[in-house]
Amino acid sequence: MRNLSGRHIEEFVLVGFPTSPPLQLFLFVFFFAIYLLTLLENALIVSTIWLTPSLHRPMFFFLGHLSFLELWYINVTIPRLLGAFITQDGRVSYVGCMTQLYFFIALACTECVLLAVMAYDRYLAICEPLRYPSLMPSRLATRLAAASWGSGFFSAMMKLLFISRLSYCGPNIINHFFCDISPLLNLTCSDKEQAELVDFLLALLMILLPLLAVVSSYAAIIAAILRIPTAQGRHKAFSTCTSHLAVVVIYYSSTLFTYARPQAMYTFNHNKIISVLYTIIVPFLNPAIYCLRNKEVKDAFRKTVLSRCHYLSDIPD
């Protein structure tokens, strides 16, 4: 943590989105509304799946984990951005920055693996429908979810181990709205080649391997769907995958663009806009994409809300 001159940076300054005051107010209202809606959407999904016995199946079990992950995800990035809009001060301590970076990397890697697990679950459901209960028992689903979380947090620990050993001599200005890998590597005054190599190799492992699993699963799914003789049957089979496929395309495209070669992003200011897509917009869209297209979740949510309303109306004044 100390540089060659014996000094060390104790805090960083996050630039965020420096604009005119009226636009800053608009951005604050916009991000705050997105934040509240995302919290509400994902909290409702988690509680609905938890309280509805008919949804205690692997498909919805993984969806509940994804919604819980995104609840955590937005609480890592958005509150600091909103605070910067209010106080006009984006200062964050060195320890706070590294803590935020650790959880951000861990959750991003976990989501990559979890989306691959969900693709494998859809593959078994469509390609092996009769054997699906035996191939994907609840015990295996629990292990796959635990492996997703464990691999994500372990990968983040390895990345942070190398990034935190770098020296930061100044300046301490991070051109981002949260502590991210590329801006931090760009600020270091020590040799960052090893940290860049570890970051690149782990990115290959945690992004490209799950993506390969997703592509393989959907290749088999498409081949199985094309063998269905009726158009109605093909449409019904493919409709069970479209929600997950839409989320995968949005998330992986933005993530690959940013993290496949992080050192290539140093000279571009547009990475903040791309980061908004997968750290704020994607967690906001995911519940809508899944729930609006899933009749079981919508029916369970409606029953949960109605039963809660009846319970409140039966309470005597």
PDB file of N, CA, C and O in Angstrom, residues 78-118:
ATOM      1  N   ILE A  78     -25.151   1.651  -6.263  1.00  0.00           N
ATOM      2  CA  ILE A  78     -26.008   2.831  -6.384  1.00  0.00           C
ATOM      3  C   ILE A  78     -25.945   3.775  -5.184  1.00  0.00           C
ATOM      4  O   ILE A  78     -25.899   4.994  -5.365  1.00  0.00           O
ATOM      5  N   PRO A  79     -25.977   3.300  -3.923  1.00  0.00           N
ATOM      6  CA  PRO A  79     -25.994   4.255  -2.804  1.00  0.00           C
ATOM      7  C   PRO A  79     -24.830   5.243  -2.812  1.00  0.00           C
ATOM      8  O   PRO A  79     -25.016   6.428  -2.501  1.00  0.00           O
ATOM      9  N   ARG A  80     -23.633   4.793  -3.171  1.00  0.00           N
ATOM     10  CA  ARG A  80     -22.499   5.724  -3.209  1.00  0.00           C
ATOM     11  C   ARG A  80     -22.687   6.758  -4.315  1.00  0.00           C
ATOM     12  O   ARG A  80     -22.336   7.923  -4.158  1.00  0.00           O
ATOM     13  N   LEU A  81     -23.261   6.342  -5.439  1.00  0.00           N
ATOM     14  CA  LEU A  81     -23.538   7.283  -6.521  1.00  0.00           C
ATOM     15  C   LEU A  81     -24.570   8.309  -6.089  1.00  0.00           C
ATOM     16  O   LEU A  81     -24.411   9.513  -6.347  1.00  0.00           O
ATOM     17  N   LEU A  82     -25.622   7.884  -5.419  1.00  0.00           N
ATOM     18  CA  LEU A  82     -26.648   8.816  -4.950  1.00  0.00           C
ATOM     19  C   LEU A  82     -26.084   9.770  -3.912  1.00  0.00           C
ATOM     20  O   LEU A  82     -26.408  10.966  -3.902  1.00  0.00           O
ATOM     21  N   GLY A  83     -25.227   9.256  -3.027  1.00  0.00           N
ATOM     22  CA  GLY A  83     -24.610  10.114  -2.019  1.00  0.00           C
ATOM     23  C   GLY A  83     -23.736  11.180  -2.635  1.00  0.00           C
ATOM     24  O   GLY A  83     -23.691  12.322  -2.161  1.00  0.00           O
ATOM     25  N   ALA A  84     -23.049  10.834  -3.726  1.00  0.00           N
ATOM     26  CA  ALA A  84     -22.207  11.818  -4.411  1.00  0.00           C
ATOM     27  C   ALA A  84     -23.046  12.927  -5.031  1.00  0.00           C
ATOM     28  O   ALA A  84     -22.642  14.094  -5.057  1.00  0.00           O
ATOM     29  N   PHE A  85     -24.241  12.605  -5.528  1.00  0.00           N
ATOM     30  CA  PHE A  85     -25.118  13.625  -6.086  1.00  0.00           C
ATOM     31  C   PHE A  85     -25.582  14.602  -5.010  1.00  0.00           C
ATOM     32  O   PHE A  85     -25.722  15.801  -5.251  1.00  0.00           O
ATOM     33  N   ILE A  86     -25.807  14.085  -3.797  1.00  0.00           N
ATOM     34  CA  ILE A  86     -26.326  14.929  -2.715  1.00  0.00           C
ATOM     35  C   ILE A  86     -25.230  15.793  -2.116  1.00  0.00           C
ATOM     36  O   ILE A  86     -25.386  17.009  -1.941  1.00  0.00           O
ATOM     37  N   THR A  87     -24.093  15.187  -1.785  1.00  0.00           N
ATOM     38  CA  THR A  87     -23.030  15.909  -1.076  1.00  0.00           C
ATOM     39  C   THR A  87     -22.019  16.549  -2.009  1.00  0.00           C
ATOM     40  O   THR A  87     -21.192  17.344  -1.560  1.00  0.00           O
ATOM     41  N   GLN A  88     -22.068  16.185  -3.310  1.00  0.00           N
ATOM     42  CA  GLN A  88     -21.068  16.650  -4.280  1.00  0.00           C
ATOM     43  C   GLN A  88     -19.653  16.246  -3.858  1.00  0.00           C
ATOM     44  O   GLN A  88     -18.679  16.911  -4.207  1.00  0.00           O
ATOM     45  N   ASP A  89     -19.559  15.190  -3.094  1.00  0.00           N
ATOM     46  CA  ASP A  89     -18.258  14.722  -2.611  1.00  0.00           C
ATOM     47  C   ASP A  89     -18.190  13.218  -2.788  1.00  0.00           C
ATOM     48  O   ASP A  89     -18.904  12.471  -2.116  1.00  0.00           O
ATOM     49  N   GLY A  90     -17.351  12.750  -3.715  1.00  0.00           N
ATOM     50  CA  GLY A  90     -17.253  11.332  -3.993  1.00  0.00           C
ATOM     51  C   GLY A  90     -16.096  10.659  -3.306  1.00  0.00           C
ATOM     52  O   GLY A  90     -15.535   9.707  -3.846  1.00  0.00           O
ATOM     53  N   ARG A  91     -15.702  11.161  -2.135  1.00  0.00           N
ATOM     54  CA  ARG A  91     -14.544  10.599  -1.445  1.00  0.00           C
ATOM     55  C   ARG A  91     -14.876   9.240  -0.836  1.00  0.00           C
ATOM     56  O   ARG A  91     -15.944   9.035  -0.271  1.00  0.00           O
ATOM     57  N   VAL A  92     -13.924   8.316  -0.969  1.00  0.00           N
ATOM     58  CA  VAL A  92     -14.057   6.998  -0.373  1.00  0.00           C
ATOM     59  C   VAL A  92     -12.684   6.577   0.122  1.00  0.00           C
ATOM     60  O   VAL A  92     -11.669   6.808  -0.538  1.00  0.00           O
ATOM     61  N   SER A  93     -12.636   5.979   1.306  1.00  0.00           N
ATOM     62  CA  SER A  93     -11.359   5.551   1.874  1.00  0.00           C
ATOM     63  C   SER A  93     -10.775   4.398   1.069  1.00  0.00           C
ATOM     64  O   SER A  93     -11.478   3.724   0.304  1.00  0.00           O
ATOM     65  N   TYR A  94      -9.477   4.188   1.254  1.00  0.00           N
ATOM     66  CA  TYR A  94      -8.800   3.085   0.558  1.00  0.00           C
ATOM     67  C   TYR A  94      -9.454   1.751   0.915  1.00  0.00           C
ATOM     68  O   TYR A  94      -9.764   0.938   0.038  1.00  0.00           O
ATOM     69  N   VAL A  95      -9.691   1.534   2.226  1.00  0.00           N
ATOM     70  CA  VAL A  95     -10.303   0.278   2.672  1.00  0.00           C
ATOM     71  C   VAL A  95     -11.728   0.157   2.128  1.00  0.00           C
ATOM     72  O   VAL A  95     -12.149  -0.913   1.670  1.00  0.00           O
ATOM     73  N   GLY A  96     -12.462   1.284   2.160  1.00  0.00           N
ATOM     74  CA  GLY A  96     -13.816   1.255   1.628  1.00  0.00           C
ATOM     75  C   GLY A  96     -13.847   0.946   0.148  1.00  0.00           C
ATOM     76  O   GLY A  96     -14.717   0.219  -0.336  1.00  0.00           O
ATOM     77  N   CYS A  97     -12.894   1.496  -0.593  1.00  0.00           N
ATOM     78  CA  CYS A  97     -12.818   1.254  -2.028  1.00  0.00           C
ATOM     79  C   CYS A  97     -12.516  -0.216  -2.311  1.00  0.00           C
ATOM     80  O   CYS A  97     -13.149  -0.837  -3.179  1.00  0.00           O
ATOM     81  N   MET A  98     -11.560  -0.781  -1.598  1.00  0.00           N
ATOM     82  CA  MET A  98     -11.216  -2.179  -1.813  1.00  0.00           C
ATOM     83  C   MET A  98     -12.351  -3.109  -1.392  1.00  0.00           C
ATOM     84  O   MET A  98     -12.600  -4.143  -2.023  1.00  0.00           O
ATOM     85  N   THR A  99     -13.077  -2.744  -0.342  1.00  0.00           N
ATOM     86  CA  THR A  99     -14.222  -3.547   0.088  1.00  0.00           C
ATOM     87  C   THR A  99     -15.320  -3.544  -0.966  1.00  0.00           C
ATOM     88  O   THR A  99     -15.882  -4.590  -1.302  1.00  0.00           O
ATOM     89  N   GLN A 100     -15.602  -2.350  -1.485  1.00  0.00           N
ATOM     90  CA  GLN A 100     -16.608  -2.242  -2.536  1.00  0.00           C
ATOM     91  C   GLN A 100     -16.184  -3.027  -3.777  1.00  0.00           C
ATOM     92  O   GLN A 100     -16.990  -3.727  -4.391  1.00  0.00           O
ATOM     93  N   LEU A 101     -14.909  -2.923  -4.137  1.00  0.00           N
ATOM     94  CA  LEU A 101     -14.402  -3.648  -5.303  1.00  0.00           C
ATOM     95  C   LEU A 101     -14.535  -5.153  -5.110  1.00  0.00           C
ATOM     96  O   LEU A 101     -14.926  -5.878  -6.039  1.00  0.00           O
ATOM     97  N   TYR A 102     -14.227  -5.625  -3.912  1.00  0.00           N
ATOM     98  CA  TYR A 102     -14.312  -7.062  -3.649  1.00  0.00           C
ATOM     99  C   TYR A 102     -15.733  -7.587  -3.847  1.00  0.00           C
ATOM    100  O   TYR A 102     -15.956  -8.590  -4.556  1.00  0.00           O
ATOM    101  N   PHE A 103     -16.709  -6.926  -3.230  1.00  0.00           N
ATOM    102  CA  PHE A 103     -18.087  -7.408  -3.340  1.00  0.00           C
ATOM    103  C   PHE A 103     -18.622  -7.238  -4.755  1.00  0.00           C
ATOM    104  O   PHE A 103     -19.402  -8.076  -5.232  1.00  0.00           O
ATOM    105  N   PHE A 104     -18.208  -6.184  -5.440  1.00  0.00           N
ATOM    106  CA  PHE A 104     -18.657  -5.997  -6.816  1.00  0.00           C
ATOM    107  C   PHE A 104     -18.149  -7.132  -7.704  1.00  0.00           C
ATOM    108  O   PHE A 104     -18.908  -7.729  -8.481  1.00  0.00           O
ATOM    109  N   ILE A 105     -16.855  -7.465  -7.599  1.00  0.00           N
ATOM    110  CA  ILE A 105     -16.293  -8.557  -8.403  1.00  0.00           C
ATOM    111  C   ILE A 105     -16.951  -9.879  -8.037  1.00  0.00           C
ATOM    112  O   ILE A 105     -17.303 -10.684  -8.905  1.00  0.00           O
ATOM    113  N   ALA A 106     -17.129 -10.121  -6.724  1.00  0.00           N
ATOM    114  CA  ALA A 106     -17.708 -11.382  -6.273  1.00  0.00           C
ATOM    115  C   ALA A 106     -19.114 -11.576  -6.818  1.00  0.00           C
ATOM    116  O   ALA A 106     -19.465 -12.662  -7.315  1.00  0.00           O
ATOM    117  N   LEU A 107     -19.937 -10.529  -6.765  1.00  0.00           N
ATOM    118  CA  LEU A 107     -21.313 -10.646  -7.228  1.00  0.00           C
ATOM    119  C   LEU A 107     -21.383 -10.764  -8.747  1.00  0.00           C
ATOM    120  O   LEU A 107     -22.219 -11.498  -9.281  1.00  0.00           O
ATOM    121  N   ALA A 108     -20.498 -10.036  -9.452  1.00  0.00           N
ATOM    122  CA  ALA A 108     -20.483 -10.129 -10.913  1.00  0.00           C
ATOM    123  C   ALA A 108     -20.089 -11.536 -11.364  1.00  0.00           C
ATOM    124  O   ALA A 108     -20.717 -12.108 -12.272  1.00  0.00           O
ATOM    125  N   CYS A 109     -19.063 -12.106 -10.745  1.00  0.00           N
ATOM    126  CA  CYS A 109     -18.636 -13.469 -11.108  1.00  0.00           C
ATOM    127  C   CYS A 109     -19.693 -14.500 -10.726  1.00  0.00           C
ATOM    128  O   CYS A 109     -19.938 -15.453 -11.473  1.00  0.00           O
ATOM    129  N   THR A 110     -20.325 -14.301  -9.570  1.00  0.00           N
ATOM    130  CA  THR A 110     -21.388 -15.217  -9.154  1.00  0.00           C
ATOM    131  C   THR A 110     -22.532 -15.209 -10.148  1.00  0.00           C
ATOM    132  O   THR A 110     -23.087 -16.263 -10.490  1.00  0.00           O
ATOM    133  N   GLU A 111     -22.895 -14.019 -10.641  1.00  0.00           N
ATOM    134  CA  GLU A 111     -23.992 -13.942 -11.598  1.00  0.00           C
ATOM    135  C   GLU A 111     -23.644 -14.647 -12.905  1.00  0.00           C
ATOM    136  O   GLU A 111     -24.495 -15.306 -13.506  1.00  0.00           O
ATOM    137  N   CYS A 112     -22.406 -14.530 -13.355  1.00  0.00           N
ATOM    138  CA  CYS A 112     -21.985 -15.227 -14.567  1.00  0.00           C
ATOM    139  C   CYS A 112     -22.182 -16.732 -14.419  1.00  0.00           C
ATOM    140  O   CYS A 112     -22.743 -17.395 -15.312  1.00  0.00           O
ATOM    141  N   VAL A 113     -21.723 -17.290 -13.307  1.00  0.00           N
ATOM    142  CA  VAL A 113     -21.834 -18.732 -13.094  1.00  0.00           C
ATOM    143  C   VAL A 113     -23.292 -19.134 -12.890  1.00  0.00           C
ATOM    144  O   VAL A 113     -23.746 -20.166 -13.402  1.00  0.00           O
ATOM    145  N   LEU A 114     -24.045 -18.313 -12.163  1.00  0.00           N
ATOM    146  CA  LEU A 114     -25.442 -18.642 -11.895  1.00  0.00           C
ATOM    147  C   LEU A 114     -26.277 -18.658 -13.177  1.00  0.00           C
ATOM    148  O   LEU A 114     -27.156 -19.505 -13.355  1.00  0.00           O
ATOM    149  N   LEU A 115     -26.000 -17.730 -14.093  1.00  0.00           N
ATOM    150  CA  LEU A 115     -26.707 -17.733 -15.379  1.00  0.00           C
ATOM    151  C   LEU A 115     -26.384 -18.999 -16.179  1.00  0.00           C
ATOM    152  O   LEU A 115     -27.246 -19.543 -16.879  1.00  0.00           O
ATOM    153  N   ALA A 116     -25.133 -19.475 -16.074  1.00  0.00           N
ATOM    154  CA  ALA A 116     -24.760 -20.731 -16.743  1.00  0.00           C
ATOM    155  C   ALA A 116     -25.485 -21.916 -16.112  1.00  0.00           C
ATOM    156  O   ALA A 116     -25.940 -22.826 -16.822  1.00  0.00           O
ATOM    157  N   VAL A 117     -25.603 -21.916 -14.790  1.00  0.00           N
ATOM    158  CA  VAL A 117     -26.336 -22.980 -14.100  1.00  0.00           C
ATOM    159  C   VAL A 117     -27.803 -22.980 -14.520  1.00  0.00           C
ATOM    160  O   VAL A 117     -28.399 -24.046 -14.747  1.00  0.00           O
ATOM    161  N   MET A 118     -28.391 -21.794 -14.650  1.00  0.00           N
ATOM    162  CA  MET A 118     -29.788 -21.699 -15.076  1.00  0.00           C
ATOM    163  C   MET A 118     -29.957 -22.190 -16.507  1.00  0.00           C
ATOM    164  O   MET A 118     -30.978 -22.804 -16.855  1.00  0.00           O
TER     165      MET A 118
END
